[in-house]
Every structure is written in structure tokens, then in C-alpha cells.
Amino acid sequence: VNVTVLVKYVPNPTGTPEMGDDFRLKRQGVEGALDPGDEYAVEAALQLTEGGGEVTVVTMGPEPALGAIRRALSMGAHRAVMVSDDSLPGADVLVTARVLAAAVGRSEFDLVLSGVESTDGYTGTLPMTVAELLDIPSATFARKIEASGGSLRVERQTETGYDVVECPLPALVTVTAAVNEPRYPTLKGIMQAKQKPMEKLSVSDLGLSAEDIQPTQEVIGIEPVPEREAGEVVEDPGQAPAKVVEFLKKARVI
Amino acid sequence: MAGVWVYAEVTAGGDVHPEALELLTKARELDTDVSAVALGPGATEAARTLGEHGAGTVHASDDAVYAEFLAQPAAHALHQLVGRHDPELILFGSTYDSRDVAGRLQARTGSTLMSNVTDLLSTDYAQTQIFGGSKIVDVTLGGPDPKLVIVRPKSFEAQPSDTGEATVVPVDVEIPEELKRARRVERHEEEAAGPKMEDAKVIIAGGRGLQDPSNFKVLEDLAGAIGNAAVGASRAVVDAGWVPYSLQIGQTGKTVKPEVYIAVGISGAIQHLVGMKESKRVIALNKDRDAPIFQYADLGLVGDALKLLPQITEAIRAARA
């Protein structure tokens, strides 16, 4: 199977996010990484193509987003497509979905994979919008994927357990962190990544109009939430049990 | 441009997902013309509850196709209904199925879609919280109707209304064969023992600080001593496979609001805080005095969870004896 993976470059998830004056998350000059959620999708793609087929990674973002692509290629992906355009900063989820769907649709694929949601924006709807634009079926929140004979068998997490979903290819699947343990790139992988084909595209290469990339949401203000006063902190373990009992009694739960 | 709709998930037994009732309560504030859409077995039966919470009209179909096949049939039907009735705004819960339907509908209508909404001031003005709930962002929603909004669970309290019974309008949409592709073939329940997190007065959640899956036992012991207490977990330990996903609290996972939330060995990542910071009272136990969770705790305990928790459990047992 040929697998296309949607990836995103996000500000370092362990860092403190900052907002610019334009109400956008600061991305330029901020240390970033391949979204940790996407690593599971890249790993799943590599495992599904062990018997044959290629893994293509697709991203949208400014120059630093190359970092996400390089990481995926170093893990073993075969080729990359990157969409960068001066008209795209501030793109909302619909614009992003249109761009990614157009980029994915340029090459042959049997399966599109992504994480369930990005670590920075976490809207959690983009993959489905892409699936609808590509007119393919989908299964979200997969914790296990098996492909055989042109169809998929997916274990999909639910609120109370999981469902088994069967779906013909081509399809789109979003994966959770339960799906696998992503590999670390090897030195050899990192060296090879530099030689792998990478296509850079602009919005006009994708045949999208100015109207297609017009955002429909505008942030008009950001205000701090009044900070909750931190309570008492007990550092002497000897006092802790009595404090907890008193606390739970006051809360009338014991 | 007419009315606010709520996309309501229902069970085959006619129960309405609690998030839909929260959304109906908010929808009534935004417009007098409120409708619900319920697709799948149990929908017609659920119309009564939807009406009691303010839906004047319920577009209902009991067709099994909506439960059997993921997202595509529901998105198609909703799109057809939107074309006929032209709602101004559709509210969705944050469940997996609702997110899927909203994402697909957006591709068809070209509407704006906003996730993680915590409040709506009007039909085209929404708020969300970012950075672990430390900042509120105000967003205006443009583009064609209907605006699509996915609301965080428990953002509003469900209140019954006195508007009377809903008019049930059967959904007569033909689902094309080519949309019957991703099929649910099995359903599995992985319910944990003890009270559900949704119903428990106290939730004790464990994180990576517990060091080993077998140490979850100390949380269960504490829950047993308190009574009406449930055990939950952070994403880190669910990802590590210690406990099932149904115990996960946070951005992905459950949003809980118990009387008392006890976070054990949880540092307080944004992903986790989003799911528990509305708890009435919070106790945090962590060995790192600088853990962010202490900022959200009414009572913070610095120490080794594995040593402290058994002592706390004993003290509670003694206090109750």
C-alpha cells in the first residue's frame, strides 16, 4: 500500500507557548518539532508499507516546518511534499484542509494517516474535512490498524471501550498514541533523509483560488482568566494524612 | 438564516448524550428557534427528552445506517437538512462521532468550524480557552451559514425547559450506497469496576509519578476508603498502556467536575488540566514542589505517593470508623 501521512511542525510541546500581537501563536524563531502525535502516524505508515509501497509525508507551513519533514524522512518515509505560501499564515482549519487535500490528491495513495489532533491547535477535525474533500471513508481514533487485500480493519477507541471498523481502501485513518511505539531515526536514516525527494509547492501550484484560502474566523481579543489562588502546600509528609482527612470532611465527601 | 440546531447523539435505548442537553440549554439563550437533529436507532424515542430541554423541532431518523457506518451517512443527512432548512448555527458535542460529522459537514458547506468552544456570546461570536485555561480568546465567526461550533463538555449546565413537546419531523434522506463504507462490525465495552467517573463525588487520578501500573492499586484502595470515588488517569499512563483509555482525563479523554479531584503523580500538563480544572476542589500529590499542578490545587502535598497514599487511606478509614 502507498501511504500519505499528514504532518505538522509545532512549537516545542514542553515549552511555554507565546502569542504574538496579531493573536497568532508565535512560530518564527521558536524551537519546534514534528508534532509528537504525528510520529505515531509516520510509524504506522512505515509498518504498513513493510510489505511494499511508499510513504509520502505532506505538510503545510513556513520554512521551519522543514524540521517536521526531515524528522519523518529520517524515520524512513520515502518522499515529502511541503506547501509554503506567503498567503497562508493565519489559515484556519478549513483553509488548511483544502491545501492538504489538494496536495495529497496530487499523488497516488491507498491510505492517508494522521494524528487525531495537533498538539498546538488541537481542533481535532481537520483530518475528517480532508477525507470529505477527497471523498474517501475514514476511521478516527485508531489504536490498531491492519491492512489486507484492499481493506482495513481498525480498532477505534470509544468512550467506553473500542469498536472494530472495517473499511475499504482508499481511506483516511487517524491514530492515537496507543497504536505503536515510534522509532528513533538512526544515523543512517538521518543521512539518507537529505537525499530523498522533496517537492515544494505554492497555493497556485495546487490550483486553489484566493477565495479558497480566505479564513472565516477572526480572533478579536485575548484576555487572561483570573488566576486561581494556589492553596496551601504541605511539605511535611507527617502532616499530610490529617490535612487530607480534614479537607475531605469539609468537602462533605467522607 | 433560521434557528440554532443541536446535533444530538442518542443511544438505541432512546437516551440522549448528556452533552446534547447542555448544548440545548445554551441554544435557547441564543435563539427562540431551536431544533435538534438525532440520527440512528433510538432517535424518535429520544425526541421527548430533547423537547424537554428546549428543542422545538427534532429531525429524527431511527435508521440503523447511521449507527452501522461511520460519519459519512450522518454528514450526508445533516447536509441535506441544512440545505432545506438553512440554520444559522449548529452546535456539536466533543464526542468522536460528532467531531467527525462536523469536520465532514464543513467540507461540504464551506462553513467556519470552531472546536473547543467554552462559551457563545451570540450566533457568530464564540470563546475558547487556551494555554491550559489561562487565557480566553474571543473569536468572530464569518463565512457562509451554518456556523459550526464544537463545544467542550460541561461548558454549560443542562436545564430542563418549559417550552413543551418537540415536533418530530422524520428525516427522509436517502443514503447513497457509496457512503456506506466504514462499517462498525464489533463493539467492545471495557468498563472499570466501581462508580463511573461521571457519577463519582471524588475522582483519584494517577499519572506517571506512580512509576508502575501495579501501583494503581493504592489509588483503588484510597477510592474504597472514601466511598463513591472513581479512579482516573493522565494521558501519559494511558499511552503507556497501564490502564484503559476509558479512564483518561484531559483534552483527549473525559472532562470531569467532581466535588474533589485528587491528582497523584500528575505534573499538570495543559492536556490534563483542560479535563479537570473545573473540579470544585483539588488535592495534588507530587514529589516535585515545582509541578504546575500545585498552581491549581487547594491542597498540595509534597512527597512520595507510594508512601503517603497508604497512610492517607489508613487515616480516612480511622476517621470513618
Coordinates of C-alpha atoms in Angstrom, one line a residue:
Chain A
V1 CA 0.0 0.0 0.0
N2 CA 1.0 3.6 -0.6
V3 CA 0.5 5.7 2.5
T4 CA 0.4 9.5 2.7
V5 CA 0.9 11.0 6.2
L6 CA -0.3 14.5 7.2
V7 CA 2.3 16.0 9.5
K8 CA 2.7 19.3 11.3
Y9 CA 5.5 21.2 12.8
V10 CA 4.6 22.5 16.2
P11 CA 6.3 24.7 18.8
N12 CA 8.1 22.5 21.3
P13 CA 5.3 20.9 23.3
T14 CA 7.2 21.1 26.6
G15 CA 7.9 24.8 26.1
T16 CA 5.7 27.7 27.1
P17 CA 3.6 28.8 24.1
E18 CA 3.5 32.5 23.3
M19 CA 1.0 34.7 21.5
G20 CA 2.0 37.4 19.1
D21 CA 0.4 40.9 18.8
D22 CA -1.5 39.5 15.8
F23 CA -3.2 36.9 18.2
R24 CA -1.3 34.1 16.4
L25 CA 0.8 31.5 18.1
K26 CA 4.5 32.6 17.7
R27 CA 6.1 30.1 15.3
Q28 CA 9.0 32.0 13.9
G29 CA 12.2 31.8 16.0
V30 CA 10.5 29.3 18.3
E31 CA 12.1 25.9 18.8
G32 CA 9.8 23.3 17.3
A33 CA 9.4 19.7 16.4
L34 CA 7.4 17.2 14.4
D35 CA 4.1 17.0 16.4
P36 CA 4.6 14.0 18.7
G37 CA 1.1 12.8 17.8
D38 CA 2.2 12.6 14.1
E39 CA 5.1 10.4 15.0
Y40 CA 2.6 7.6 15.6
A41 CA 1.1 8.1 12.2
V42 CA 4.5 8.0 10.5
E43 CA 5.4 4.9 12.4
A44 CA 2.1 3.2 11.4
A45 CA 2.7 4.1 7.8
L46 CA 6.2 2.6 7.9
Q47 CA 4.9 -0.6 9.4
L48 CA 2.0 -0.8 6.9
T49 CA 4.4 -0.4 3.9
E50 CA 6.9 -3.1 5.1
G51 CA 5.5 -5.4 2.5
G52 CA 5.8 -2.9 -0.3
G53 CA 4.7 0.7 -1.1
E54 CA 5.9 4.1 -0.3
V55 CA 5.3 6.6 2.5
T56 CA 4.8 10.2 1.5
V57 CA 4.6 13.0 4.1
V58 CA 2.7 16.1 3.4
T59 CA 2.9 19.3 5.4
M60 CA 1.8 23.0 5.2
G61 CA 3.8 25.7 6.9
P62 CA 6.6 28.2 6.7
E63 CA 10.3 27.3 6.2
P64 CA 10.8 25.9 9.7
A65 CA 8.2 23.2 9.0
L66 CA 11.0 21.5 7.1
G67 CA 12.0 20.3 10.5
A68 CA 8.9 18.1 10.7
I69 CA 9.5 16.7 7.2
R70 CA 13.2 15.9 7.9
R71 CA 12.2 14.0 11.1
A72 CA 9.7 11.9 9.2
L73 CA 12.1 11.2 6.3
S74 CA 14.8 10.3 8.9
M75 CA 12.4 7.8 10.4
G76 CA 12.1 6.2 7.0
A77 CA 9.4 8.0 4.9
H78 CA 10.3 7.9 1.2
R79 CA 9.3 11.4 0.0
A80 CA 7.9 14.7 1.1
V81 CA 5.6 17.4 -0.1
M82 CA 5.7 20.8 1.6
V83 CA 3.2 23.6 0.9
S84 CA 4.5 27.1 1.8
D85 CA 3.0 30.3 0.7
D86 CA 3.1 33.9 1.9
S87 CA -0.7 33.9 1.8
L88 CA -1.1 31.1 4.3
P89 CA -0.1 32.4 7.7
G90 CA -3.4 32.8 9.6
A91 CA -5.0 29.9 7.7
D92 CA -7.9 28.4 9.6
V93 CA -8.7 24.7 9.7
L94 CA -10.8 24.8 6.5
V95 CA -8.1 26.6 4.5
T96 CA -5.5 24.1 5.9
A97 CA -7.8 21.2 5.0
R98 CA -8.2 22.4 1.4
V99 CA -4.5 22.9 1.0
L100 CA -3.6 19.5 2.4
A101 CA -6.4 17.7 0.4
A102 CA -5.1 19.3 -2.8
A103 CA -1.5 18.3 -2.0
V104 CA -2.5 14.7 -1.1
G105 CA -4.6 14.4 -4.2
R106 CA -1.6 15.1 -6.5
S107 CA -0.1 11.7 -5.9
E108 CA -1.4 8.1 -5.7
F109 CA -2.4 6.9 -2.3
D110 CA -4.2 4.0 -0.8
L111 CA -4.3 5.3 2.7
V112 CA -4.0 8.7 4.4
L113 CA -2.9 8.7 8.0
S114 CA -2.6 11.5 10.6
G115 CA -2.7 12.0 14.4
V116 CA -6.1 12.6 16.0
E117 CA -5.3 16.3 16.7
S118 CA -2.4 18.6 16.7
T119 CA -0.6 19.4 19.9
D120 CA -0.7 23.2 19.4
G121 CA -4.2 23.8 17.9
Y122 CA -6.0 20.6 18.8
T123 CA -9.1 21.3 16.8
G124 CA -9.4 17.6 16.0
T125 CA -11.5 18.0 12.9
L126 CA -9.0 18.6 10.1
P127 CA -8.5 15.0 9.0
M128 CA -12.2 14.5 8.5
T129 CA -12.5 17.6 6.4
V130 CA -9.6 16.3 4.3
A131 CA -11.3 12.9 4.0
E132 CA -14.6 14.5 2.8
L133 CA -12.7 16.7 0.3
L134 CA -11.0 13.6 -1.0
D135 CA -14.3 11.7 -0.9
I136 CA -13.0 8.8 1.0
P137 CA -14.2 6.9 4.1
S138 CA -12.5 7.2 7.4
A139 CA -12.0 5.9 10.9
T140 CA -10.8 8.2 13.6
F141 CA -9.1 7.4 17.0
A142 CA -7.5 4.1 15.8
R143 CA -5.5 2.2 18.3
K144 CA -4.7 -0.7 15.9
I145 CA -4.7 -0.9 12.1
E146 CA -4.4 -4.0 9.9
A147 CA -4.4 -3.8 6.1
S148 CA -5.1 -6.7 3.9
G149 CA -6.5 -7.3 0.4
G150 CA -7.5 -3.8 -0.3
S151 CA -9.3 -3.2 3.0
L152 CA -8.6 -2.1 6.6
R153 CA -9.5 -3.5 10.0
V154 CA -9.3 -0.8 12.6
E155 CA -9.8 -0.8 16.4
R156 CA -11.3 2.5 17.1
Q157 CA -11.4 3.9 20.7
T158 CA -14.8 4.8 22.1
E159 CA -15.8 6.4 25.3
T160 CA -16.4 3.0 26.9
G161 CA -14.1 0.7 25.1
Y162 CA -13.5 0.2 21.4
D163 CA -15.2 -0.7 18.1
V164 CA -13.9 -2.8 15.3
V165 CA -14.3 -1.0 12.0
E166 CA -13.8 -2.5 8.5
C167 CA -13.3 -0.2 5.7
P168 CA -12.2 -0.5 2.0
L169 CA -9.3 1.5 0.6
P170 CA -8.6 4.2 -0.2
A171 CA -9.4 5.6 3.3
L172 CA -8.2 8.0 5.9
V173 CA -7.4 6.9 9.5
T174 CA -6.3 9.0 12.5
V175 CA -4.2 7.2 15.1
T176 CA -3.8 7.5 18.8
A177 CA -0.7 7.1 20.9
A178 CA -1.8 3.5 21.7
V179 CA -1.2 2.4 18.1
N180 CA 2.6 1.8 18.3
E181 CA 5.9 3.0 19.7
P182 CA 7.5 5.3 17.2
R183 CA 11.1 4.5 16.2
Y184 CA 14.0 6.9 16.7
P185 CA 15.8 7.9 13.5
T186 CA 19.1 6.1 13.0
L187 CA 22.2 8.0 11.9
K188 CA 21.9 6.2 8.6
G189 CA 18.3 7.4 8.3
I190 CA 19.3 10.9 9.1
M191 CA 22.0 10.9 6.3
Q192 CA 19.6 9.2 3.8
A193 CA 16.9 11.8 4.5
K194 CA 18.9 14.5 2.9
Q195 CA 18.9 12.7 -0.5
K196 CA 15.2 11.9 -0.5
P197 CA 12.8 13.7 -3.0
M198 CA 11.0 16.8 -1.7
E199 CA 8.5 18.8 -3.6
K200 CA 7.9 22.4 -2.6
L201 CA 4.5 23.8 -3.7
S202 CA 2.7 27.1 -3.5
V203 CA -1.0 27.7 -3.3
S204 CA -1.2 28.4 -7.1
D205 CA 0.5 25.0 -7.8
L206 CA -2.4 23.4 -6.1
G207 CA -5.0 25.2 -8.3
L208 CA -6.6 26.9 -5.3
S209 CA -8.1 30.4 -5.6
A210 CA -7.8 33.4 -3.3
E211 CA -11.3 32.7 -2.1
D212 CA -10.4 29.1 -1.2
I213 CA -7.8 30.3 1.2
Q214 CA -9.8 33.1 2.9
P215 CA -10.1 32.4 6.6
T216 CA -13.6 32.5 8.1
Q217 CA -12.6 33.1 11.7
E218 CA -11.1 36.2 13.3
V219 CA -9.6 36.5 16.7
I220 CA -10.7 39.8 18.1
G221 CA -9.3 39.7 21.6
I222 CA -7.5 37.7 24.2
E223 CA -7.9 38.2 27.9
P224 CA -6.3 36.5 30.9
V225 CA -8.5 34.3 33.1
P226 CA -8.3 35.5 36.7
E227 CA -5.7 33.1 38.2
R228 CA -7.0 30.7 40.7
E229 CA -5.2 31.3 44.0
A230 CA -3.0 28.3 44.7
G231 CA -3.9 26.7 48.0
E232 CA -1.9 25.5 51.0
V233 CA 1.0 23.3 50.2
V234 CA 2.1 20.8 52.8
E235 CA 5.7 19.9 52.6
D236 CA 5.9 17.8 55.8
P237 CA 4.7 14.3 54.9
G238 CA 3.8 13.6 58.5
Q239 CA 1.1 16.2 58.4
A240 CA -0.4 15.1 55.1
P241 CA -2.9 12.4 56.2
A242 CA -4.6 14.6 58.8
K243 CA -4.8 17.5 56.3
V244 CA -6.5 15.3 53.8
V245 CA -9.0 14.0 56.2
E246 CA -9.9 17.5 57.4
F247 CA -10.2 18.6 53.7
L248 CA -12.5 15.7 52.7
K249 CA -14.6 16.3 55.8
K250 CA -15.0 20.0 54.9
A251 CA -16.0 19.0 51.4
R252 CA -18.6 16.6 52.9
V253 CA -17.4 13.6 50.9
I254 CA -16.5 11.5 53.9
Chain B
M1 CA -30.8 32.1 8.2
A2 CA -33.1 30.5 10.7
G3 CA -32.5 29.0 14.0
V4 CA -29.9 27.2 16.1
W5 CA -29.5 23.5 15.8
V6 CA -28.0 20.9 18.1
Y7 CA -26.6 17.7 16.7
A8 CA -27.6 15.2 19.4
E9 CA -26.1 11.7 19.8
V10 CA -28.6 9.2 21.0
T11 CA -28.5 5.5 22.1
A12 CA -30.6 2.7 20.8
G13 CA -32.5 2.8 24.1
G14 CA -33.6 6.4 23.4
D15 CA -31.1 8.1 25.8
V16 CA -29.6 11.4 24.8
H17 CA -25.9 12.1 25.2
P18 CA -25.6 14.5 28.2
E19 CA -23.6 16.9 26.0
A20 CA -26.6 17.4 23.7
L21 CA -28.7 18.6 26.7
E22 CA -26.0 21.1 27.7
L23 CA -26.0 22.4 24.2
L24 CA -29.8 22.7 24.0
T25 CA -29.7 24.8 27.2
K26 CA -27.2 27.2 25.6
A27 CA -29.1 27.2 22.3
R28 CA -32.2 28.6 24.0
E29 CA -30.3 31.6 25.1
L30 CA -29.1 32.3 21.6
D31 CA -32.4 31.9 19.7
T32 CA -36.0 31.1 20.3
D33 CA -36.0 28.9 17.3
V34 CA -34.1 25.7 18.5
S35 CA -34.1 22.4 16.7
A36 CA -32.2 19.1 17.3
V37 CA -31.0 16.5 14.8
A38 CA -30.9 12.9 16.1
L39 CA -29.8 10.1 13.7
G40 CA -29.8 6.4 14.4
P41 CA -31.8 3.9 16.4
G42 CA -33.5 5.5 19.4
A43 CA -33.8 8.9 17.8
T44 CA -37.6 9.2 17.8
E45 CA -37.8 8.0 21.4
A46 CA -35.1 10.5 22.4
A47 CA -37.2 13.4 20.9
R48 CA -39.1 13.6 24.2
T49 CA -36.0 14.3 26.2
L50 CA -34.7 16.7 23.6
G51 CA -38.1 18.6 23.7
E52 CA -38.0 18.8 27.5
H53 CA -34.6 20.6 27.1
G54 CA -35.8 23.1 24.6
A55 CA -35.8 21.6 21.2
G56 CA -39.0 22.9 19.4
T57 CA -38.4 20.5 16.5
V58 CA -36.5 17.3 16.3
H59 CA -35.4 16.0 13.0
A60 CA -35.2 12.3 13.7
S61 CA -34.4 9.1 11.9
D62 CA -34.2 5.6 13.5
D63 CA -32.4 4.2 10.5
A64 CA -29.6 1.8 11.6
V65 CA -27.4 3.0 8.8
Y66 CA -26.3 5.9 11.0
A67 CA -25.0 3.6 13.7
E68 CA -23.6 1.0 11.4
F69 CA -21.4 3.2 9.2
L70 CA -19.1 5.9 10.5
A71 CA -19.6 9.6 9.8
Q72 CA -20.4 9.6 6.1
P73 CA -24.2 8.8 6.2
A74 CA -24.8 11.2 9.1
A75 CA -22.8 14.0 7.5
H76 CA -24.8 13.5 4.3
A77 CA -28.1 13.6 6.0
L78 CA -27.2 16.6 8.0
H79 CA -26.0 18.4 4.9
Q80 CA -29.3 17.6 3.1
L81 CA -31.3 19.0 6.1
V82 CA -29.1 22.1 6.2
G83 CA -29.9 22.7 2.5
R84 CA -33.7 22.5 3.2
H85 CA -33.9 24.5 6.5
D86 CA -30.9 26.8 6.4
P87 CA -29.9 27.0 10.1
E88 CA -27.7 29.8 11.3
L89 CA -25.6 27.8 13.7
I90 CA -25.1 24.1 14.5
L91 CA -23.7 23.1 17.9
F92 CA -21.9 19.8 18.3
G93 CA -20.6 18.0 21.4
S94 CA -16.9 17.0 21.7
T95 CA -17.5 13.3 21.2
Y96 CA -15.6 11.4 18.5
D97 CA -18.6 10.8 16.3
S98 CA -19.8 14.4 16.5
R99 CA -16.3 15.8 15.7
D100 CA -16.2 13.5 12.6
V101 CA -19.6 14.6 11.3
A102 CA -18.8 18.3 11.9
G103 CA -15.5 18.0 10.0
R104 CA -17.1 16.3 7.1
L105 CA -20.0 18.8 7.0
Q106 CA -17.6 21.7 6.9
A107 CA -16.0 20.3 3.7
R108 CA -19.4 20.3 2.1
T109 CA -20.8 23.7 3.2
G110 CA -17.5 25.7 3.3
S111 CA -18.6 27.0 6.7
T112 CA -16.4 28.0 9.5
L113 CA -15.8 25.3 12.2
M114 CA -14.6 26.2 15.6
S115 CA -13.5 23.5 18.1
N116 CA -13.1 23.6 21.9
V117 CA -15.6 26.4 22.4
T118 CA -16.2 27.2 26.0
D119 CA -18.9 29.9 25.6
L120 CA -21.0 31.6 22.9
L121 CA -22.0 35.2 23.2
S122 CA -24.1 35.2 20.0
T123 CA -24.5 33.0 17.0
D124 CA -21.3 34.4 15.4
Y125 CA -19.2 35.2 18.5
A126 CA -17.6 32.4 20.4
Q127 CA -14.9 32.0 23.1
T128 CA -12.3 29.3 23.7
Q129 CA -9.7 28.9 26.4
I130 CA -6.0 28.3 25.6
F131 CA -2.8 27.6 27.4
G132 CA -4.4 25.4 29.9
G133 CA -7.3 27.7 30.5
S134 CA -5.2 30.7 31.5
K135 CA -6.4 32.9 28.6
I136 CA -9.8 33.4 27.0
V137 CA -9.8 34.0 23.2
D138 CA -12.7 35.9 21.6
V139 CA -13.4 34.8 18.0
T140 CA -15.9 36.1 15.4
L141 CA -17.3 33.5 13.0
G142 CA -17.6 34.5 9.4
G143 CA -18.3 32.8 6.1
P144 CA -21.5 31.1 5.0
D145 CA -24.1 29.7 7.3
P146 CA -24.4 27.5 9.2
K147 CA -21.6 28.3 11.5
L148 CA -20.3 25.0 13.0
V149 CA -19.2 25.0 16.7
I150 CA -17.9 22.1 18.7
V151 CA -18.3 22.8 22.5
R152 CA -16.2 21.5 25.3
P153 CA -18.1 19.1 27.6
K154 CA -19.6 20.6 30.7
S155 CA -19.3 24.2 29.5
F156 CA -23.0 24.7 30.3
E157 CA -25.3 23.1 32.8
A158 CA -28.2 21.2 31.3
Q159 CA -31.5 22.7 32.4
P160 CA -35.0 21.5 31.5
S161 CA -37.2 23.9 29.7
D162 CA -41.0 24.6 29.9
T163 CA -41.4 25.0 26.2
G164 CA -43.4 21.8 25.8
E165 CA -43.2 18.9 23.5
A166 CA -41.0 18.8 20.4
T167 CA -42.5 18.4 17.0
V168 CA -40.8 15.3 15.5
V169 CA -40.0 15.6 11.8
P170 CA -38.9 12.3 10.2
V171 CA -35.7 12.6 8.2
D172 CA -36.4 11.4 4.7
V173 CA -32.9 11.3 3.2
E174 CA -31.7 8.5 1.0
I175 CA -28.1 7.5 1.9
P176 CA -26.2 6.7 -1.3
E177 CA -24.5 3.2 -1.3
E178 CA -21.1 4.7 -1.8
L179 CA -21.3 6.4 1.6
K180 CA -21.7 3.0 3.3
R181 CA -18.1 2.1 3.5
A182 CA -16.5 2.3 7.0
R183 CA -18.6 -0.3 8.9
R184 CA -18.7 -0.9 12.6
V185 CA -18.5 -4.7 12.9
E186 CA -18.0 -5.2 16.6
R187 CA -18.4 -3.1 19.8
H188 CA -16.5 -3.8 22.9
E189 CA -17.0 -2.4 26.4
E190 CA -14.1 -2.0 28.8
E191 CA -15.9 -0.7 31.8
A192 CA -13.8 -0.3 35.0
A193 CA -15.2 -1.6 38.3
G194 CA -16.7 0.8 40.9
P195 CA -18.6 4.0 40.2
K196 CA -18.3 5.8 36.9
M197 CA -16.2 8.9 36.8
E198 CA -19.3 10.9 35.6
D199 CA -21.2 9.9 38.8
A200 CA -18.4 9.9 41.4
K201 CA -18.1 12.6 44.0
V202 CA -14.4 12.1 44.3
I203 CA -12.0 11.2 41.5
I204 CA -8.5 10.0 42.2
A205 CA -6.3 10.3 39.1
G206 CA -2.9 8.7 38.7
G207 CA 0.0 9.8 36.5
R208 CA 3.5 8.8 35.6
G209 CA 4.6 9.5 39.1
L210 CA 3.1 6.2 40.2
Q211 CA 6.1 4.6 38.4
D212 CA 4.4 1.2 37.7
P213 CA 1.0 0.0 36.6
S214 CA 0.7 -2.2 39.7
N215 CA 0.8 0.8 41.9
F216 CA -2.6 1.9 40.6
K217 CA -3.8 -0.4 43.4
V218 CA -3.0 2.2 46.0
L219 CA -5.4 4.6 44.2
E220 CA -8.2 1.9 44.3
D221 CA -7.6 1.4 48.0
L222 CA -8.0 5.1 48.6
A223 CA -11.1 5.2 46.5
G224 CA -12.5 2.2 48.5
A225 CA -11.8 4.0 51.8
I226 CA -13.5 7.2 50.6
G227 CA -16.5 5.5 49.0
N228 CA -18.4 6.9 45.9
A229 CA -14.9 7.6 44.4
A230 CA -13.6 6.6 41.0
V231 CA -10.1 6.2 39.6
G232 CA -8.9 8.0 36.5
A233 CA -5.6 8.6 34.8
S234 CA -3.5 11.0 32.8
R235 CA -2.7 10.5 29.2
A236 CA 0.8 9.6 29.8
V237 CA -0.1 6.4 31.6
V238 CA -2.9 5.5 29.2
D239 CA -0.5 5.9 26.3
A240 CA 1.9 3.7 28.2
G241 CA -0.8 1.0 28.3
W242 CA -1.1 0.9 32.2
V243 CA -4.9 1.5 32.2
P244 CA -7.6 1.5 29.5
Y245 CA -8.4 4.6 27.6
S246 CA -11.8 4.9 29.2
L247 CA -10.0 6.2 32.3
Q248 CA -8.3 9.0 30.6
I249 CA -9.0 12.6 31.8
G250 CA -8.0 15.5 29.7
Q251 CA -8.2 17.2 26.3
T252 CA -8.4 13.8 24.6
G253 CA -10.4 11.8 27.2
K254 CA -13.0 12.8 29.7
T255 CA -13.8 16.2 31.2
V256 CA -14.8 15.8 34.8
K257 CA -16.2 18.1 37.5
P258 CA -16.3 16.2 40.8
E259 CA -16.6 17.6 44.3
V260 CA -13.0 16.7 45.0
Y261 CA -10.3 15.8 42.5
I262 CA -7.1 14.1 43.8
A263 CA -4.2 14.2 41.3
V264 CA -1.5 11.8 42.2
G265 CA 1.9 11.8 40.5
I266 CA 0.5 14.1 37.8
S267 CA 2.6 17.1 36.8
G268 CA -0.2 19.2 35.4
A269 CA 0.3 19.3 31.6
I270 CA -2.1 21.6 29.7
Q271 CA -3.6 18.5 28.1
H272 CA -4.6 17.2 31.5
L273 CA -5.7 20.5 33.2
V274 CA -8.3 21.1 30.5
G275 CA -10.1 17.9 31.6
M276 CA -10.1 18.6 35.4
K277 CA -9.7 22.3 36.2
E278 CA -13.4 22.8 36.7
S279 CA -13.4 20.4 39.6
K280 CA -14.9 22.0 42.7
R281 CA -11.8 21.3 44.9
V282 CA -8.4 19.9 44.0
I283 CA -5.8 18.0 46.0
A284 CA -2.5 17.4 44.4
L285 CA 0.2 15.0 45.5
N286 CA 3.6 15.2 43.8
K287 CA 7.2 14.8 44.8
D288 CA 8.2 17.9 42.7
R289 CA 7.4 21.0 44.6
D290 CA 7.5 23.0 41.3
A291 CA 5.0 20.8 39.5
P292 CA 2.4 23.1 37.7
I293 CA -0.5 21.0 39.2
F294 CA 0.1 22.8 42.6
Q295 CA -1.0 26.1 41.0
Y296 CA -4.4 24.5 40.6
A297 CA -4.6 22.7 43.9
D298 CA -6.5 23.9 47.0
L299 CA -4.4 21.5 49.0
G300 CA -0.9 20.5 47.8
L301 CA 1.1 17.6 49.3
V302 CA 4.8 17.3 48.5
G303 CA 6.0 13.7 48.9
D304 CA 6.3 10.2 47.6
A305 CA 2.8 9.0 46.6
L306 CA 3.6 5.3 47.3
K307 CA 4.5 6.1 50.9
L308 CA 1.9 8.8 51.5
L309 CA -1.2 7.3 50.0
P310 CA -1.4 4.2 52.2
Q311 CA -1.1 6.5 55.3
I312 CA -3.8 8.7 53.9
T313 CA -6.0 5.7 53.3
E314 CA -5.5 4.5 56.8
A315 CA -6.2 7.9 58.3
I316 CA -9.5 8.1 56.3
R317 CA -10.5 4.6 57.5
A318 CA -9.7 5.6 61.1
A319 CA -11.7 8.8 60.7
R320 CA -14.8 6.9 59.4
A321 CA -14.6 4.1 61.9

